[in-house]
XYZ file of C-alpha atoms in Angstrom:
423
model
C 0.000 0.000 0.000
C 1.357 3.372 -1.004
C 1.984 5.765 1.851
C 0.992 9.410 1.574
C 2.178 12.346 3.611
C -0.214 14.820 5.169
C 2.322 17.469 4.217
C 2.062 16.728 0.506
C 1.461 19.872 -1.543
C -0.913 18.112 -3.907
C -3.240 17.158 -1.054
C -3.337 20.669 0.389
C -3.789 22.281 -3.030
C -7.271 20.780 -3.183
C -8.204 22.783 -0.095
C -6.400 26.044 -0.872
C -4.341 27.271 -3.854
C -0.672 26.395 -3.283
C 1.843 29.004 -2.234
C 4.662 29.915 -4.672
C 7.494 27.390 -4.699
C 9.875 29.121 -7.114
C 11.110 32.717 -7.553
C 9.179 32.928 -10.813
C 5.920 31.914 -9.141
C 6.573 34.419 -6.356
C 7.054 37.213 -8.898
C 3.874 36.224 -10.697
C 1.913 36.334 -7.429
C 3.390 39.733 -6.554
C 2.470 41.115 -9.983
C -1.067 39.792 -9.623
C -1.481 41.394 -6.187
C -0.055 44.687 -7.464
C -2.423 44.721 -10.421
C -5.370 43.939 -8.163
C -4.387 46.749 -5.802
C -4.090 49.221 -8.698
C -7.462 48.194 -10.132
C -9.068 48.883 -6.768
C -7.370 52.280 -6.634
C -8.544 53.056 -10.165
C -12.102 52.351 -9.082
C -11.701 54.707 -6.131
C -9.837 57.369 -8.168
C -11.037 56.968 -11.823
C -9.109 58.386 -14.767
C -10.393 61.540 -16.503
C -13.101 61.000 -19.136
C -12.605 61.332 -22.891
C -13.508 65.030 -23.065
C -10.903 65.835 -20.449
C -8.312 63.712 -22.234
C -8.825 65.807 -25.411
C -7.296 68.861 -23.749
C -3.665 68.903 -24.916
C -1.973 69.821 -21.661
C 1.105 68.266 -20.182
C -0.447 68.117 -16.723
C -3.488 66.161 -17.900
C -1.345 63.722 -19.813
C 0.877 63.145 -16.848
C -2.067 62.669 -14.507
C -3.766 60.270 -16.909
C -0.644 58.225 -17.381
C 0.187 58.022 -13.709
C -3.317 57.949 -12.175
C -2.551 54.788 -10.217
C 0.671 56.252 -8.893
C -1.041 59.436 -7.737
C -3.881 57.442 -6.221
C -1.404 55.298 -4.325
C 0.392 58.331 -2.962
C -2.899 59.936 -1.940
C -4.033 56.761 -0.223
C -0.784 56.377 1.718
C -0.823 60.062 2.650
C -4.329 59.687 4.121
C -3.052 56.800 6.238
C -0.004 58.663 7.497
C -2.093 61.710 8.363
C -4.106 59.644 10.831
C -3.759 61.009 14.431
C -2.146 57.761 15.527
C 0.861 58.498 13.314
C 1.171 62.100 14.467
C 1.955 61.141 18.079
C 5.569 61.560 19.064
C 6.362 58.638 21.390
C 8.780 60.589 23.551
C 7.600 59.120 26.821
C 9.644 58.175 29.855
C 8.933 55.315 32.247
C 6.971 57.556 34.600
C 4.384 58.247 31.943
C 5.484 61.792 31.086
C 5.644 62.997 27.504
C 8.811 64.732 26.423
C 8.719 68.497 26.150
C 8.183 71.418 28.467
C 6.541 70.909 31.872
C 5.596 67.208 31.615
C 4.539 67.166 35.280
C 2.218 70.112 34.719
C 0.613 68.448 31.718
C 0.149 65.201 33.621
C -1.525 67.132 36.438
C -3.802 69.149 34.154
C -4.843 66.627 31.483
C -3.820 63.133 32.625
C -6.209 61.196 30.390
C -5.017 63.096 27.313
C -1.539 61.911 28.253
C -2.938 58.378 28.575
C -4.497 58.598 25.095
C -1.098 59.491 23.656
C 0.547 56.630 25.538
C -1.968 54.236 23.994
C -1.493 55.683 20.510
C 2.286 55.404 20.727
C 2.235 51.951 22.342
C 4.021 53.260 25.439
C 1.595 52.249 28.224
C 3.272 50.923 31.384
C 1.676 50.075 34.723
C 3.435 53.011 36.394
C 2.361 55.416 33.642
C -1.227 54.198 33.848
C -1.221 54.507 37.632
C 0.142 58.060 37.408
C -2.588 59.082 34.973
C -5.397 57.559 37.043
C -4.197 59.041 40.316
C -3.789 62.465 38.734
C -7.328 62.227 37.378
C -8.570 61.245 40.855
C -6.958 64.366 42.302
C -8.617 66.483 39.609
C -11.986 64.942 40.505
C -11.499 65.880 44.162
C -10.930 69.501 43.051
C -14.217 69.569 41.129
C -16.600 72.549 41.158
C -18.836 72.784 44.209
C -21.945 71.925 42.196
C -20.368 68.658 41.013
C -19.868 65.579 43.177
C -16.632 63.605 43.205
C -18.241 60.521 41.671
C -19.878 62.608 38.959
C -16.580 64.304 38.133
C -14.888 60.894 37.950
C -17.607 59.584 35.662
C -17.365 62.577 33.317
C -13.632 62.030 32.853
C -14.320 58.626 31.200
C -11.016 57.440 32.649
C -12.333 53.933 33.308
C -13.822 53.630 29.821
C -10.508 54.586 28.240
C -8.580 51.981 30.244
C -11.204 49.291 29.649
C -11.115 49.971 25.907
C -7.316 49.720 25.975
C -7.551 46.441 27.931
C -9.849 44.706 25.452
C -7.643 45.839 22.548
C -4.398 44.698 24.220
C -2.500 41.427 24.085
C -2.150 39.027 27.007
C 1.124 40.572 28.177
C -0.417 44.022 28.547
C -3.451 42.580 30.344
C -1.213 40.808 32.839
C 0.710 44.039 33.344
C -2.470 45.772 34.541
C -3.240 43.128 37.167
C 0.324 43.065 38.487
C -0.181 46.447 40.178
C -2.822 46.526 42.920
C -2.309 50.271 43.250
C -3.366 50.656 39.624
C -6.350 48.298 39.747
C -7.665 49.706 43.044
C -7.602 53.224 41.586
C -9.136 52.032 38.322
C -11.964 50.287 40.206
C -12.971 53.617 41.759
C -13.494 55.082 38.299
C -15.261 51.921 37.116
C -17.668 52.197 40.053
C -18.317 55.863 39.281
C -19.069 55.041 35.617
C -21.286 52.090 36.508
C -19.103 49.452 34.853
C -20.165 46.648 37.210
C -20.613 44.220 34.306
C -17.003 44.729 33.253
C -15.854 44.191 36.848
C -17.811 40.924 36.945
C -16.322 39.863 33.594
C -12.791 40.507 34.850
C -13.478 38.575 38.055
C -14.612 35.620 35.948
C -11.464 35.848 33.824
C -9.383 35.788 37.009
C -11.094 32.767 38.554
C -10.851 30.828 35.274
C -7.148 31.794 35.255
C -7.317 33.100 31.700
C -6.997 36.815 30.917
C -7.352 36.171 27.188
C -4.909 36.305 24.334
C -2.330 33.758 23.296
C -0.591 33.669 26.686
C -3.197 34.812 29.190
C -3.003 31.911 31.665
C -2.132 32.741 35.290
C -0.974 30.370 38.078
C -3.491 29.022 40.580
C -1.846 30.668 43.581
C -1.784 34.021 41.821
C -5.460 33.581 40.920
C -6.585 33.195 44.547
C -4.668 36.210 45.822
C -5.636 38.348 42.837
C -9.319 37.431 43.063
C -9.526 38.177 46.794
C -7.810 41.552 46.501
C -9.718 42.568 43.380
C -13.099 41.650 44.905
C -12.377 43.510 48.148
C -11.246 46.628 46.286
C -14.286 46.398 44.008
C -16.838 46.355 46.847
C -14.964 49.152 48.638
C -15.057 51.271 45.469
C -18.738 50.503 44.923
C -19.556 51.651 48.457
C -17.781 54.980 48.165
C -17.959 55.946 44.500
C -20.610 53.686 43.003
C -24.247 52.838 43.648
C -23.822 52.199 47.379
C -24.326 49.363 49.840
C -27.025 47.506 47.894
C -24.907 47.323 44.746
C -21.835 46.338 46.779
C -23.701 43.497 48.522
C -25.026 42.249 45.181
C -21.572 42.353 43.612
C -20.085 40.402 46.526
C -22.726 37.670 46.732
C -22.811 37.101 42.966
C -19.010 36.999 42.818
C -18.860 34.491 45.673
C -21.350 32.176 44.009
C -19.574 32.483 40.673
C -16.211 31.765 42.312
C -17.469 28.698 44.178
C -19.227 27.301 41.100
C -16.074 27.566 38.982
C -13.433 26.738 41.557
C -15.146 23.438 42.416
C -13.687 22.171 39.155
C -10.187 22.905 40.440
C -8.244 21.275 43.331
C -8.701 24.087 45.888
C -9.320 23.355 49.586
C -12.409 24.848 51.275
C -10.215 26.697 53.759
C -8.435 28.416 50.888
C -11.806 29.427 49.460
C -12.682 31.069 52.775
C -9.458 33.065 52.813
C -10.028 34.245 49.233
C -13.522 35.569 49.977
C -13.007 36.697 53.573
C -11.587 40.179 52.941
C -14.569 41.390 50.917
C -17.129 39.950 53.335
C -15.300 41.356 56.345
C -15.131 44.820 54.772
C -18.875 44.842 54.075
C -19.749 43.536 57.543
C -17.653 46.197 59.279
C -19.239 48.863 57.083
C -22.725 47.701 58.082
C -21.793 47.864 61.781
C -19.995 51.218 61.617
C -22.315 53.237 59.373
C -25.702 54.857 60.029
C -28.547 52.379 60.050
C -30.535 54.637 57.711
C -28.420 53.478 54.764
C -28.674 49.822 55.764
C -32.452 50.147 56.082
C -32.621 50.989 52.383
C -31.173 47.586 51.395
C -33.848 45.286 49.905
C -34.674 42.387 52.191
C -33.843 39.800 49.528
C -30.390 41.312 48.958
C -29.526 41.358 52.659
C -30.839 37.824 53.204
C -28.660 36.544 50.362
C -25.589 38.245 51.840
C -26.397 36.779 55.255
C -26.762 33.297 53.735
C -23.440 33.533 51.887
C -21.623 34.692 55.030
C -23.085 31.931 57.202
C -22.147 29.245 54.673
C -18.603 30.533 54.145
C -17.655 31.500 57.708
C -19.788 29.487 60.161
C -19.215 29.948 63.884
C -17.369 33.255 63.522
C -18.044 36.646 65.087
C -18.452 38.030 61.581
C -21.348 35.699 60.803
C -22.926 36.213 64.229
C -23.022 40.008 63.800
C -24.668 40.232 60.374
C -28.196 39.046 61.386
C -28.299 41.714 64.101
C -28.396 44.435 61.429
C -31.028 42.860 59.186
C -33.088 45.859 57.995
C -36.507 44.293 58.582
C -35.945 41.650 61.247
C -32.803 42.127 63.402
C -31.900 38.875 65.166
C -29.595 38.985 68.221
C -29.912 35.214 68.697
C -26.833 34.175 66.650
C -24.651 36.625 68.589
C -25.963 35.317 71.924
C -25.168 31.742 70.842
C -21.692 32.856 69.798
C -21.068 34.503 73.180
C -21.985 31.276 74.948
C -19.482 29.328 72.842
C -16.368 31.444 73.483
C -14.129 31.244 76.533
C -12.259 33.972 78.371
C -8.990 32.520 77.064
C -10.129 32.816 73.448
C -11.478 36.311 74.048
C -8.113 37.301 75.525
C -6.334 36.344 72.254
C -8.398 38.777 70.200
C -6.942 42.028 68.965
C -8.024 45.281 70.566
C -9.957 46.199 67.434
C -11.877 42.932 67.468
C -12.693 43.276 71.189
C -13.935 46.824 70.614
C -16.137 45.674 67.733
C -17.460 42.819 69.872
C -18.387 45.232 72.666
C -20.202 47.543 70.221
C -22.284 44.820 68.567
C -23.053 43.235 71.950
C -24.347 46.562 73.249
C -26.455 46.941 70.093
C -27.828 43.427 70.572
C -28.795 44.161 74.178
C -30.584 47.326 73.062
C -32.526 45.367 70.409
C -33.580 42.757 72.968
C -34.766 45.464 75.358
C -36.722 47.201 72.583
C -38.417 43.881 71.811
C -39.264 43.375 75.498
C -36.997 40.331 75.836
C -35.527 41.358 79.174
C -34.394 37.869 80.221
C -32.340 37.396 77.059
C -30.935 40.907 77.438
C -29.914 40.157 81.015
C -28.260 36.879 79.996
C -26.270 38.581 77.251
C -25.206 41.389 79.594
C -23.997 38.876 82.187
C -21.999 36.949 79.588
C -20.376 40.143 78.369
C -19.640 41.287 81.927
C -17.956 37.977 82.708
C -15.761 38.173 79.612
C -14.739 41.725 80.477
C -13.910 40.800 84.078
C -11.849 37.750 83.152
C -9.984 39.626 80.448
C -9.139 42.592 82.687
C -7.909 40.421 85.547
C -5.763 38.302 83.237
C -4.200 41.314 81.537
C -3.268 43.375 84.642
C -0.643 42.527 87.338
C -1.770 41.278 90.736
C -0.353 44.339 92.528
C -2.766 46.526 90.552
C -5.822 44.675 91.847
C -7.424 47.894 93.071
C -6.961 49.436 89.628
C -8.501 46.324 88.122
C -11.609 46.759 90.201
C -11.884 50.395 89.162
C -11.568 49.507 85.484
C -14.113 46.722 85.957
C -16.558 49.137 87.484
C -16.054 51.649 84.653
C -16.462 49.119 81.827
C -19.391 47.366 83.450
C -20.953 50.699 84.284
C -20.964 51.559 80.572
C -22.576 48.213 79.853
C -25.188 48.846 82.554
C -26.455 51.857 80.642
C -27.934 49.501 78.090
C -30.102 47.893 80.778
C -31.552 51.136 82.196
């Protein structure tokens, strides 16, 4: 049986005309392409008609004879006159264009500088960061009748960077995500412009470990760290510059569900999943505790319930999860916090940071107030006693024996503050 090669030219020629194999064939192909190009130019720039050709002038004869040549020159000139070719790529690594007062120009029109960097192919992560931060400063100096978020949105800084991202290769896309300073600043502008769908698309690209292009794959360890940081910065930006707490909660819960649905296909431990998603959930929970309840009351019940469900499934048995139900806009529930207080010991409480102990005291006081408002005095008394015991044990363990009198005074002061909630 005769063997055939898949690389045989005769076999491939049936699918597509063969490429030139000799210098003569190459010249013939070049001549054919040149003739085709000139015919197209002649259609775009036709030769003068017969009446014009009858005029015996040297200029007309020359133009008629060389119409294709003139058309070619005109076509090339129109290309070279494009704004992209008029940019002088005299840009340093800091993102400053060469010439007089580059710092002043960066401060006054940073996104115009960015446009020129894109046109000249000179975008670096430091240059991009400089442009975005300069634009953020300009937004803070906006007119009094214009809010910061509105000024940021009008600059279209996020849209410009997003457009550059989608048009860039995989190397440039990776460059953007290598700088958290750049992405965190960019996310503020994206929130102001309402580009939540783009944020969600980028989060999906991160968790699938593929930023696009021919070499857009990222390592698994990099993916987890990048996703956690990007999600936390995104919800923080949405809270301050975007649509507010409701939009931030929605972004977080949808991102968590998307992450868990995709990461299940990869060998990632559940504990690692918790660490990836913890920063964003913690930031939102602290914001809910620290900010006026009027804003939290505006959150739709369904949105808050979904956030509460995600937190309880990701971080069960933690103070974070126990606090969230207490601030439910329609039905605050102190029960989970009371159960949490019963489960912790004085030794564990003593290992907490000062910030965590302060937060625990605040939410416990809020829980006692809610119980009193609901007429549940027995539960309020039980919670107050548990909190008093933790405070006593912690103070006695943390102060020397010779300062026992001081310990009693501090006990009385701290417990006196707690007693206000019961009066």
